[in-house]
Amino acid sequence: MADLPTPWVYLTTPIYYVNDVPHIGHAYTTIAADVLARTHRQWGAPVFFLTGTDEHGQKVWQSAEKHGLSPQVYVDRILPRFRDLWSRLAISNDDFVRTTQPRHIKGVSEVLTRLREKGDLYEGSYEGWYCLPDERFWTDKDVENGLCPDCHRPVERISETNIFFRMSRYQDWLVSWYESHPEAIRPESRYNEIMGFLKKPLSDLCISRPKSRVPWGIPIPFAPDYVTYVWFDALLNYVTVPWSLGATPEEGLSRLWPATHIIGKDILTTHAVYWPILLAALDLPPPRLIFAHGWWTVDGEKMSKSRGNVVDPGALVDQFGADPVRFFLLREGQFGQDVDFSREALINRINRDLANDLGNLLSRVTAMAFRYFPETGVARPEAGGSPALKEAAEALLPQVRLRTLSLEFHRALQSLWEFVAFLNRHVDARAPWVLARDPALREDLSSVLYDLLEGLRLTALYLAPFMPETAGKILEALEVPAGISLLSYETHGLPGLEALYRVRPSGPLFAKRDAQGNPLSEEGEKPRKSPSPAPAEGGTAVAAPAKDSGPAPAVTGEAPAPEKTPIDYADFQKVQLKTGVVREAVPVPKSKKLLRLSVDIGEAEPRTVVAGISGSYSPEELVGKTVVVVTNLAPATLMGVTSRGMLLAASTENGVSLLTVDRPAAPGSGIK
RNA sequence: GGCGAUGUAGCUCAGUCGGCAGAGCAGGUGAAUCAUAAUCACUCGGUCGGGGGUUCGAAUCCCUCCAUCGCCA
């Protein structure tokens, strides 16, 4: 049911209670949904990204009274607190729903009518302790000394008749649906929580409030004395909006449904229990995914109005800009777990990751490209780019894109920054300023700079969903024509579709910040030396370029991550490698992946070698195979078997792949 | 009280199937001078919460205790 053939990606945030003051938690949810939306769009998927505001309920009504305004006028006035914040944070929502819009009110009436026709609603009486400010009932057990357990204000005894929704009817169905769709609630711990919650019988849900007490709500068509309970009203926005978009409600919804809901962990039960049941009552499939993210603490403490430590995202945007705030919120912690906010951490990310690693990389590369090739630009090398760069760039696809789509934002960004670090290492390893001293090496110089510029372009494209403005600035600095997407990159493949980079130096991408968050430098006391065009003329070739003089790790085809220390040839010679033929292979008892091999390496007796390759090779296919053995490794005992040697193998996605020889070689042939 | 998680370097956290404890930041040393003094290399730093068990071998599996957190009541 969850895998309807819709190509659409329907993404939602909760609709925010318009009476609340926006804090970084609201921004967190919305930015995450935005990054997902932008990523899907970038790769060609049609996206409908919905956010909005929840505008009914007692608190809004009371606040309006206090201001001497009608509720509608009041909510119209405070709406910009949210709507403007999203535009300042570059949120790319496709629609903005307000629960006071006619389309929503019409949809809610429709739902209520359908539920009533199905016999899922009934009138019942309810008695309990009511907390007015919180708008919720408590049981005898909850209430402590006549005070609300949540806000510690006095509660009052209320008995009233209301309309109830028969939730219990659908409980068994929901449990079995979740049993077969464990991926529908993320992270996994939240799934477990819901499954635990569903072990106990559900009570029916009260979905109305008497108009006499709460006049500001959606009228219930068949019960004129009641309005819809604000929570129930709010949830329904996820379907009332699509209903309003199609030629018919069904057409509008079936195109988009099922939705992916991004929420905070505080409203998990509502979304993962009440909501799917409500959908089932409407004959609609459950959401595709409900992802409950964690909360932000502030300097290690819970964020709350009473502590006065609520972080205002608008103020952060004013001071630091939208992109750094977006980056920080998604980079700092795991989406799904609680994360701590501190200005120090934010400033540290801006200075280290953004200004130093990325901003300075753009600065140094474009400065050199402009200085050394002011007239001609940097052309694509005939031979293509560096294989190492190509390999690192290809890893971006799984590591950045797929991790983003599985909402592992911090890991996606971490991977992207490994690529940035790779590019910085590449600059150092190839030392373009050294190449520039020798006119004979001009082609090398051009080729190295081309690789770096190409790497920066890819960085910008993968960064775009997270930091749209920054990505635009990078592409602008590279003078890459507008409108280039990852799709065109895919079509053309590496090394790049740019025939020529004609760059000009640009100002810093990010200003570094002092401990207070104020921008450093700028104030022209240190005039930026704009690099003077100085085409390499007969400078003395002091040092040979890195390419010839020693290990240049960046161009040897190594993966970007673990660069090892360069070693001398003498060090390498310490390792004795020989070919060997596998004569026998048997599993080591009680071990899952170890095999005991007899390997003929040209000695009188075959060597016993224990190898952890059982997952990738069966014993049968190993016998007769020629392998590469480290023969002077100190013996090691594994699962009681002494191993006298080690096989060389490449680590692959699916396990290991043994090294062998291209042409026949006698057992014991030396390897150099 | 019931259910569930977590505990690894100064800080934030990875650690896949049991096989030589890792990354980033912070700290130290050096290299380099293209660049926003930005970068790069090396390095310091660990009783893997405590105790017990299984195993040739445990951060990893089992038991138990302690601490912290979440959901429910």
XYZ file of C-alpha atoms (C1' of nucleotides) in Angstrom:
745
model
C 0.000 0.000 0.000
C 2.834 2.352 0.754
C 4.346 1.834 -2.653
C 1.770 3.455 -4.842
C 3.127 4.214 -8.267
C 3.094 7.965 -7.754
C 6.276 9.619 -8.956
C 5.507 12.565 -6.734
C 7.342 13.296 -3.557
C 4.901 14.827 -1.106
C 6.761 16.385 1.825
C 5.226 18.057 4.834
C 6.236 19.820 7.989
C 3.739 20.089 10.820
C 1.643 23.204 10.567
C 2.930 25.463 13.286
C 0.703 26.959 15.938
C 0.476 30.531 14.780
C 0.374 31.863 18.332
C 3.827 30.416 19.096
C 7.019 32.369 18.686
C 9.210 30.631 16.113
C 12.324 28.990 17.551
C 15.135 26.923 16.074
C 13.074 23.764 16.461
C 10.563 25.082 13.919
C 13.406 26.139 11.654
C 15.085 22.740 12.007
C 12.062 20.794 10.802
C 11.395 23.167 7.954
C 14.990 23.372 6.740
C 15.294 19.596 6.766
C 12.151 19.254 4.682
C 13.457 21.956 2.367
C 16.763 20.169 1.816
C 14.881 16.989 0.971
C 12.602 18.874 -1.397
C 15.496 20.577 -3.142
C 17.438 17.332 -3.453
C 14.508 15.525 -5.043
C 13.870 18.405 -7.415
C 17.521 18.616 -8.382
C 17.384 15.012 -9.512
C 14.232 15.488 -11.467
C 11.487 14.220 -9.161
C 8.271 16.228 -9.003
C 7.907 17.566 -5.474
C 5.061 19.022 -3.485
C 6.399 20.581 -0.309
C 3.793 21.846 2.124
C 4.086 23.827 5.320
C 1.698 26.210 7.023
C 0.065 27.416 10.195
C -2.469 26.053 12.635
C -4.756 28.955 13.515
C -7.700 27.726 15.564
C -8.124 26.952 19.224
C -8.700 28.494 22.555
C -5.308 30.131 22.945
C -5.578 32.045 19.696
C -9.066 33.147 20.647
C -7.884 34.359 24.044
C -4.880 36.200 22.637
C -7.111 37.915 20.090
C -9.470 39.017 22.854
C -6.578 40.384 24.821
C -5.573 42.507 21.837
C -9.161 43.538 21.226
C -9.149 41.991 17.760
C -11.245 39.442 15.997
C -9.443 36.089 15.855
C -9.092 36.272 12.078
C -7.592 39.751 12.122
C -5.304 38.701 14.925
C -3.944 35.626 13.114
C -3.544 37.628 9.905
C -1.330 39.997 11.848
C 0.915 37.427 13.467
C 1.160 35.137 10.467
C 4.266 36.864 9.057
C 6.291 35.707 12.054
C 6.356 32.306 10.399
C 5.796 33.042 6.748
C 8.503 35.686 6.514
C 10.969 33.593 8.446
C 10.666 30.834 5.860
C 11.371 33.163 2.994
C 14.390 34.553 4.818
C 15.626 30.999 5.346
C 15.222 30.252 1.621
C 12.506 27.673 2.247
C 11.128 26.506 -1.091
C 7.685 25.306 -0.068
C 5.215 24.885 -2.920
C 2.193 25.865 -0.891
C 1.387 27.377 2.482
C -1.714 26.172 4.235
C -3.612 28.109 6.871
C -6.330 26.253 8.733
C -8.562 29.299 8.413
C -8.566 29.024 4.618
C -11.887 28.035 3.037
C -10.281 25.065 1.246
C -9.226 23.586 4.565
C -12.500 24.289 6.338
C -14.375 22.682 3.469
C -12.117 19.631 3.618
C -12.553 19.202 7.367
C -16.338 19.325 7.004
C -16.082 16.690 4.309
C -14.011 14.420 6.563
C -16.438 14.784 9.444
C -19.375 13.970 7.217
C -17.666 10.869 5.815
C -16.697 9.597 9.250
C -20.207 10.070 10.495
C -21.661 8.206 7.523
C -19.271 5.341 8.238
C -20.452 5.144 11.809
C -17.047 6.028 13.214
C -18.320 8.948 15.288
C -20.513 8.901 18.333
C -21.623 11.279 21.009
C -20.377 10.546 24.495
C -19.831 12.253 27.751
C -16.513 12.941 29.263
C -15.492 13.991 32.697
C -12.064 14.958 33.855
C -9.704 17.613 35.054
C -9.236 20.296 32.457
C -6.239 22.573 32.136
C -7.438 25.710 30.428
C -4.101 27.101 29.227
C -2.996 23.720 27.857
C -6.417 22.913 26.425
C -6.301 19.351 27.579
C -7.896 16.928 29.974
C -6.102 14.993 32.703
C -7.143 11.965 34.722
C -7.286 11.750 38.507
C -3.916 10.044 38.554
C -2.255 12.751 36.497
C -3.315 15.680 38.603
C -1.063 16.537 41.525
C -2.632 18.686 44.268
C -5.111 20.145 41.851
C -2.351 21.279 39.491
C -1.709 20.440 35.876
C 1.206 17.973 35.696
C 2.512 19.754 32.622
C 2.305 23.467 33.377
C 1.559 23.334 37.124
C -1.410 25.637 36.950
C -4.764 24.850 38.607
C -7.090 22.479 36.759
C -10.868 22.455 36.915
C -13.371 19.616 36.957
C -15.344 19.552 33.743
C -18.011 17.187 32.577
C -19.284 17.599 29.066
C -20.754 15.832 26.118
C -18.541 15.595 23.043
C -18.074 13.800 19.795
C -15.751 10.823 19.764
C -13.957 8.967 17.027
C -13.874 5.172 17.314
C -10.151 4.618 17.194
C -10.105 1.278 18.933
C -11.705 -0.303 15.861
C -8.557 0.120 13.814
C -5.938 -0.803 16.380
C -5.299 -4.371 15.244
C -5.082 -3.305 11.653
C -2.497 -0.621 12.512
C -0.320 -3.014 14.496
C -0.191 -5.512 11.678
C 0.458 -2.783 9.150
C 3.447 -1.530 11.133
C 4.689 -5.069 11.615
C 4.993 -5.365 7.869
C 6.261 -1.775 7.401
C 8.903 -1.192 10.046
C 10.525 1.429 7.839
C 7.469 3.680 8.054
C 8.561 5.279 11.322
C 12.094 6.576 11.738
C 14.400 6.517 13.572
C 14.016 2.924 14.649
C 13.781 3.780 18.344
C 10.631 5.761 17.607
C 9.173 2.798 15.778
C 9.768 0.678 18.870
C 8.169 3.308 21.011
C 5.010 3.304 18.915
C 4.842 -0.465 18.852
C 5.062 -0.384 22.640
C 2.323 2.206 22.806
C 0.098 0.075 20.596
C 0.337 -2.918 22.929
C -2.206 -1.262 25.191
C -5.793 -0.732 24.131
C -6.464 2.629 22.541
C -9.230 4.747 23.886
C -11.453 6.668 21.521
C -10.463 10.165 20.546
C -12.456 13.212 21.508
C -12.601 15.380 18.416
C -14.893 18.231 19.425
C -15.127 21.121 21.817
C -18.332 22.840 22.903
C -18.726 26.104 21.082
C -19.736 27.741 24.336
C -16.266 27.204 25.707
C -14.108 27.370 22.557
C -15.800 29.490 19.913
C -12.813 29.661 17.513
C -12.801 26.504 15.447
C -14.284 24.735 12.458
C -18.015 24.086 12.948
C -19.154 20.495 12.963
C -21.781 20.277 10.211
C -24.158 17.932 11.999
C -23.592 19.237 15.545
C -24.090 22.985 15.652
C -23.119 23.335 19.307
C -19.598 22.075 18.707
C -16.429 23.033 16.895
C -13.675 20.658 15.778
C -10.896 20.056 18.288
C -7.863 21.985 17.101
C -5.569 18.982 16.952
C -7.928 17.032 14.772
C -8.460 20.014 12.508
C -4.718 20.549 12.158
C -3.782 16.995 11.195
C -6.245 17.030 8.357
C -4.317 19.702 6.462
C -2.188 16.954 4.950
C -5.189 15.814 2.912
C -7.374 18.892 2.658
C -4.743 20.742 0.638
C -4.238 18.014 -1.995
C -8.013 17.622 -2.162
C -8.263 21.250 -3.138
C -5.661 20.973 -5.890
C -7.144 18.491 -8.321
C -10.058 18.497 -10.704
C -11.730 16.352 -8.062
C -10.568 15.799 -4.482
C -9.660 12.178 -5.245
C -7.640 13.153 -8.284
C -5.759 15.818 -6.360
C -4.866 13.528 -3.524
C -4.115 10.312 -5.381
C -1.459 12.117 -7.382
C 0.494 13.030 -4.247
C -0.347 10.468 -1.625
C 1.217 8.951 0.470
C 3.097 11.753 2.171
C 6.422 11.900 3.962
C 5.935 13.715 7.267
C 8.866 15.421 8.944
C 7.996 16.113 12.568
C 9.517 16.702 15.990
C 9.545 13.839 18.463
C 6.952 15.559 20.668
C 4.140 14.911 18.209
C 5.038 11.368 17.250
C 2.033 9.622 18.772
C -0.387 11.954 17.084
C 1.207 11.309 13.709
C 2.066 7.642 14.032
C -1.104 6.417 15.758
C -4.056 8.781 15.454
C -3.264 9.957 11.960
C -2.931 6.596 10.152
C -6.083 5.400 11.882
C -7.943 8.450 10.747
C -6.661 7.849 7.238
C -7.788 4.243 7.392
C -11.254 5.416 8.385
C -11.184 7.545 5.236
C -10.026 4.537 3.186
C -6.621 6.104 2.585
C -3.231 4.402 2.958
C -0.914 5.401 5.804
C 1.916 7.878 5.225
C 5.005 6.663 3.400
C 7.317 7.802 6.186
C 7.058 9.584 9.508
C 10.431 10.873 10.599
C 10.621 12.253 14.139
C 13.697 14.354 14.720
C 15.239 15.322 18.051
C 15.126 18.504 20.037
C 17.595 21.301 20.384
C 19.008 21.968 23.791
C 20.790 25.254 24.420
C 24.175 25.177 26.114
C 23.201 21.808 27.493
C 19.848 22.902 28.881
C 16.334 22.327 27.694
C 15.023 25.211 25.620
C 12.004 26.850 27.244
C 10.293 30.157 27.646
C 10.635 30.029 31.414
C 14.398 29.608 31.162
C 14.469 32.462 28.698
C 16.944 30.614 26.483
C 14.786 30.228 23.392
C 16.920 30.727 20.294
C 15.364 32.986 17.669
C 16.236 31.779 14.191
C 15.418 35.175 12.703
C 18.100 36.821 14.803
C 20.599 34.176 13.722
C 19.770 34.791 10.076
C 20.218 38.525 10.614
C 23.641 38.043 12.090
C 25.057 35.083 10.179
C 22.940 34.695 7.051
C 20.555 31.953 6.022
C 23.059 29.506 4.552
C 25.362 29.225 7.573
C 22.342 28.703 9.822
C 20.954 26.016 7.508
C 24.342 24.343 7.353
C 24.906 24.433 11.084
C 21.519 23.024 12.037
C 21.871 20.029 9.752
C 25.613 19.454 10.214
C 25.900 19.689 13.958
C 24.023 16.586 15.101
C 22.212 13.513 13.911
C 18.732 14.173 12.626
C 16.622 12.106 14.977
C 18.660 12.711 18.105
C 18.781 15.675 20.419
C 21.452 18.220 19.552
C 22.973 21.010 21.570
C 23.012 24.561 20.289
C 25.664 27.010 21.321
C 26.903 30.154 19.645
C 30.388 28.861 20.120
C 29.618 25.725 18.122
C 27.923 27.766 15.409
C 30.842 30.173 15.113
C 33.267 27.269 15.112
C 31.440 25.642 12.186
C 31.372 28.911 10.287
C 35.072 29.551 10.782
C 36.378 26.010 10.321
C 34.087 24.306 7.841
C 32.786 27.234 5.867
C 35.450 29.962 5.867
C 38.613 27.858 6.135
C 37.849 24.620 4.367
C 35.426 25.692 1.665
C 35.754 29.466 1.363
C 39.514 29.446 1.351
C 39.597 26.592 -1.150
C 37.545 28.611 -3.600
C 39.712 31.609 -2.917
C 43.068 29.921 -3.460
C 41.988 28.013 -6.559
C 40.294 30.874 -8.352
C 43.180 33.207 -7.484
C 45.681 30.851 -9.113
C 43.510 30.137 -12.111
C 43.160 33.856 -12.709
C 46.798 34.657 -12.075
C 48.258 31.911 -14.247
C 45.682 31.887 -17.055
C 44.256 35.392 -17.231
C 43.875 35.425 -20.992
C 43.133 31.906 -22.121
C 41.217 30.494 -19.166
C 41.738 26.957 -17.944
C 40.814 24.470 -20.625
C 39.746 20.881 -20.200
C 42.844 18.702 -20.518
C 42.955 16.385 -23.502
C 43.804 13.430 -21.336
C 40.880 14.016 -19.041
C 41.162 14.795 -15.378
C 42.938 13.044 -12.552
C 41.610 9.538 -11.949
C 41.777 10.128 -8.204
C 39.565 13.150 -8.515
C 37.175 11.254 -10.706
C 36.946 8.482 -8.150
C 36.400 10.904 -5.272
C 33.775 12.778 -7.235
C 31.906 9.618 -8.120
C 31.699 8.738 -4.437
C 29.691 11.904 -3.886
C 26.694 10.401 -5.558
C 26.089 7.625 -3.034
C 27.604 9.425 -0.108
C 25.957 12.802 -0.387
C 22.806 12.231 -2.362
C 21.694 8.929 -0.900
C 22.485 9.951 2.648
C 20.509 13.123 2.169
C 17.543 11.188 0.849
C 17.672 8.888 3.864
C 17.713 11.965 6.102
C 21.269 11.413 7.308
C 22.044 15.054 6.715
C 25.070 15.270 8.977
C 26.700 12.301 7.288
C 25.940 13.670 3.841
C 27.626 16.943 4.738
C 30.499 15.141 6.388
C 31.106 13.252 3.156
C 30.915 16.398 1.100
C 33.494 17.988 3.381
C 35.764 14.978 2.936
C 35.695 15.866 -0.730
C 36.541 19.476 0.095
C 39.460 18.205 2.193
C 40.499 16.019 -0.729
C 40.609 19.072 -2.972
C 42.658 20.989 -0.412
C 45.101 18.073 -0.246
C 45.226 17.989 -4.018
C 46.304 21.634 -4.053
C 49.120 20.897 -1.636
C 50.181 17.688 -3.329
C 50.385 19.168 -6.803
C 51.592 22.615 -5.682
C 50.457 24.637 -8.694
C 52.668 27.548 -7.619
C 55.667 25.279 -8.152
C 54.436 24.094 -11.548
C 53.928 27.716 -12.517
C 57.645 28.428 -12.249
C 58.501 26.166 -15.157
C 57.020 27.073 -18.536
C 57.554 23.489 -19.675
C 55.044 22.336 -17.099
C 52.317 24.661 -18.202
C 50.095 21.847 -19.381
C 50.403 20.133 -16.022
C 49.525 23.352 -14.303
C 46.463 23.803 -16.431
C 45.364 20.247 -15.865
C 45.716 20.481 -12.083
C 43.779 23.719 -11.938
C 41.119 22.307 -14.198
C 40.616 19.380 -11.821
C 40.302 21.725 -8.876
C 37.818 23.987 -10.610
C 35.818 20.976 -11.659
C 35.881 19.712 -8.087
C 34.582 23.036 -6.879
C 31.772 22.946 -9.388
C 30.683 19.518 -8.184
C 30.934 20.686 -4.599
C 28.606 23.556 -5.396
C 26.078 21.279 -7.072
C 25.938 18.841 -4.179
C 25.885 21.690 -1.707
C 23.031 23.462 -3.427
C 20.139 21.825 -1.535
C 21.756 22.722 1.781
C 23.152 26.144 0.944
C 21.451 27.427 -2.193
C 22.870 30.930 -2.039
C 26.434 29.761 -1.435
C 26.235 27.220 -4.241
C 25.132 30.023 -6.541
C 28.059 32.181 -5.475
C 30.549 29.415 -6.159
C 29.136 28.733 -9.610
C 29.214 32.446 -10.278
C 32.858 32.677 -9.246
C 33.613 29.796 -11.591
C 31.697 31.609 -14.310
C 29.672 28.507 -14.924
C 26.602 29.292 -16.988
C 23.432 29.383 -14.954
C 20.972 26.543 -15.109
C 23.428 23.709 -14.879
C 22.032 20.890 -12.838
C 23.295 17.598 -11.620
C 21.248 16.001 -14.342
C 23.340 17.563 -17.019
C 26.402 16.522 -15.101
C 25.064 12.987 -15.143
C 24.426 13.119 -18.842
C 27.857 14.350 -19.697
C 29.764 12.435 -17.082
C 33.173 13.244 -15.758
C 35.500 14.931 -16.381
C 33.010 17.664 -16.549
C 31.053 19.398 -19.173
C 32.976 22.620 -18.895
C 35.318 23.019 -21.824
C 36.860 26.074 -20.292
C 36.947 27.826 -16.935
C 37.490 31.528 -17.216
C 37.373 32.678 -13.629
C 37.939 35.935 -11.879
C 38.886 36.337 -8.258
C 36.017 37.048 -5.931
C 35.677 38.181 -2.360
C 35.575 35.732 0.541
C 32.607 33.370 0.529
C 32.248 33.578 4.309
C 33.529 36.145 6.750
C 35.299 34.661 9.724
C 33.795 35.516 13.100
C 35.214 36.468 16.451
C 33.954 34.885 19.650
C 31.009 37.275 19.751
C 30.050 36.418 16.216
C 31.143 39.709 14.674
C 32.795 39.537 11.284
C 36.573 39.826 11.399
C 38.684 41.864 8.971
C 36.745 43.366 6.078
C 37.380 46.963 7.167
C 39.819 47.543 4.353
C 42.790 48.053 6.658
C 44.323 45.136 4.872
C 43.747 45.804 1.187
C 43.118 42.500 -0.539
C 46.007 41.914 -2.820
C 44.262 40.990 -5.955
C 46.475 38.486 -7.619
C 48.341 40.137 -10.445
C 48.276 38.241 -13.691
C 51.765 36.847 -14.060
C 51.924 34.215 -16.749
C 54.722 31.888 -15.961
C 57.721 33.267 -17.719
C 61.213 31.985 -17.390
C 61.220 31.517 -13.667
C 63.899 29.176 -12.455
C 62.582 25.735 -11.991
C 63.810 25.364 -8.454
C 61.928 22.330 -7.359
C 60.762 19.613 -9.631
C 57.002 19.369 -9.624
C 55.461 17.038 -7.140
C 54.511 14.702 -9.920
C 58.091 13.585 -10.468
C 59.684 14.160 -7.135
C 57.847 11.917 -4.813
C 54.619 10.474 -3.703
C 51.733 12.693 -4.564
C 48.976 10.862 -2.769
C 46.232 12.762 -4.456
C 47.017 11.485 -7.908
C 47.821 7.865 -7.195
C 44.255 6.707 -7.345
C 43.858 6.438 -3.605
C 40.430 6.931 -2.148
C 40.104 10.342 -0.549
C 39.609 9.283 3.029
C 42.675 7.745 4.655
C 45.867 9.161 3.284
C 48.802 7.333 4.753
C 52.230 8.690 5.451
C 54.571 8.520 2.488
C 57.158 5.771 2.913
C 60.539 5.155 1.328
C 61.115 2.393 -1.163
C 63.239 0.779 1.526
C 60.174 0.613 3.736
C 58.186 -0.990 0.977
C 60.943 -3.553 0.431
C 60.490 -4.774 3.988
C 57.260 -6.400 2.867
C 57.864 -9.726 1.170
C 55.191 -10.602 -1.349
C 54.951 -13.832 -3.308
C 52.454 -15.534 -5.521
C 50.850 -18.656 -4.119
C 48.450 -21.287 -5.335
C 45.637 -22.372 -3.038
C 45.797 -26.155 -2.621
C 43.195 -26.616 0.075
C 40.481 -24.509 1.657
C 38.300 -25.451 4.622
C 36.150 -23.355 6.949
C 37.525 -22.757 10.420
C 35.059 -24.447 12.797
C 32.706 -22.114 14.699
C 33.908 -19.115 12.734
C 31.608 -17.250 10.395
C 34.111 -15.760 8.010
C 37.468 -17.460 8.507
C 38.827 -20.017 6.074
C 41.944 -22.116 6.642
C 43.943 -22.290 3.430
C 46.946 -24.326 2.368
C 48.904 -22.140 0.009
C 51.815 -23.317 -2.099
C 54.361 -20.510 -2.239
C 57.174 -22.563 -3.691
C 58.440 -23.806 -0.333
C 58.817 -27.463 0.632
C 55.485 -27.438 2.479
C 52.426 -25.357 1.723
C 51.804 -22.561 4.195
C 48.730 -22.449 6.402
C 47.039 -19.097 5.971
C 43.837 -18.046 7.727
C 41.792 -15.536 5.784
C 38.543 -13.809 6.688
C 36.986 -14.165 3.265
C 34.305 -16.758 3.813
C 31.616 -14.179 3.118
C 33.005 -13.483 -0.328
C 34.452 -16.821 -1.460
C 33.427 -20.428 -1.127
C 36.204 -22.950 -0.364
C 35.599 -24.704 -3.712
C 36.208 -21.658 -5.857
C 39.464 -20.879 -4.063
C 41.278 -24.127 -4.750
C 43.666 -23.700 -7.655
C 43.491 -19.904 -7.561
C 46.740 -17.937 -7.707
C 46.829 -15.324 -4.970
C 49.234 -12.741 -3.573
C 50.619 -13.534 -0.119
C 52.525 -11.458 2.392
C 55.042 -14.083 3.430
C 57.059 -12.330 6.109
C 54.223 -11.248 8.341
C 54.621 -12.414 11.944
C 52.437 -15.505 12.528
C 49.080 -14.884 14.200
C 46.659 -17.308 15.803
C 43.025 -16.932 14.756
C 40.369 -19.190 16.280
C 43.106 -21.563 17.378
C 44.692 -21.841 13.919
C 48.123 -20.361 13.361
C 48.263 -18.303 10.217
C 51.605 -17.832 8.505
C 50.878 -15.210 5.915
C 48.182 -12.880 4.673
C 46.313 -12.663 1.376
C 45.963 -9.350 -0.385
C 42.453 -8.361 -1.325
C 40.571 -5.255 -2.321
C 37.746 -4.144 -0.086
C 34.607 -3.802 -2.146
C 31.007 -2.934 -1.410
C 30.036 -6.569 -1.153
C 33.040 -7.905 0.712
C 36.498 -8.546 -0.627
C 38.043 -9.295 -3.991
C 41.304 -11.239 -3.979
C 44.338 -9.989 -5.839
C 45.586 -12.382 -8.453
C 47.982 -12.282 -11.390
C 47.275 -11.283 -14.935
C 49.385 -14.026 -16.536
C 50.418 -17.428 -15.205
C 53.177 -17.289 -12.562
C 54.821 -20.171 -10.748
C 54.064 -20.514 -7.042
C 56.547 -18.460 -5.068
C 57.215 -15.870 -7.758
C 58.487 -12.685 -6.205
C 56.495 -9.492 -6.464
C 57.961 -6.040 -6.763
C 6.594 0.750 38.668
C 6.380 -1.406 33.065
C 8.835 -1.237 28.267
C 13.036 0.577 25.504
C 17.632 2.833 24.675
C 22.433 4.930 25.844
C 27.436 4.920 28.491
C 34.115 4.615 23.740
C 40.001 10.278 23.778
C 39.414 16.936 27.033
C 34.465 17.784 23.742
C 30.920 15.684 19.908
C 30.478 11.022 18.222
C 31.799 6.408 14.468
C 33.031 1.382 15.311
C 29.273 -3.564 9.966
C 29.566 -10.516 11.031
C 33.554 -11.231 17.686
C 39.762 -10.642 14.765
C 45.650 -5.158 16.201
C 40.447 0.866 19.485
C 38.883 5.242 15.086
C 37.196 10.346 13.023
C 36.210 15.592 13.598
C 37.146 19.527 17.017
C 40.555 21.104 20.921
C 46.210 20.485 22.335
C 51.646 19.796 20.486
C 55.548 19.666 16.466
C 56.882 20.533 11.632
C 56.290 21.646 6.154
C 54.686 24.933 2.656
C 53.721 30.242 0.919
C 48.550 29.559 -3.982
C 44.886 31.321 -0.407
C 40.305 34.668 4.260
C 47.206 33.094 9.108
C 43.527 29.997 5.332
C 46.242 24.660 4.013
C 49.092 20.021 4.467
C 51.891 16.248 7.248
C 53.132 14.186 11.771
C 51.946 13.814 16.939
C 49.846 13.755 22.151
C 45.589 11.706 24.275
C 41.721 5.368 26.017
C 40.760 0.617 32.545
C 35.621 1.086 25.521
C 30.695 2.919 32.879
C 31.967 -1.252 37.091
C 32.024 -6.547 37.992
C 31.349 -11.499 36.279
C 30.653 -15.168 32.161
C 31.095 -17.533 26.991
C 35.357 -17.765 23.525
C 41.860 -19.118 21.152
C 40.208 -13.986 21.098
C 34.946 -9.337 23.565
C 33.979 -2.137 22.770
C 31.029 -6.043 20.123
C 27.575 -11.888 22.635
C 25.301 -13.350 27.800
C 24.396 -12.135 33.205
C 24.572 -8.417 36.923
C 25.244 -3.658 39.174
C 25.714 1.747 38.546
C 24.533 6.222 35.827
C 21.813 9.015 32.163
C 17.760 9.523 28.781
C 13.055 8.336 26.185
C 7.978 6.325 25.958
C 4.001 4.555 28.987
C 1.524 4.510 33.774
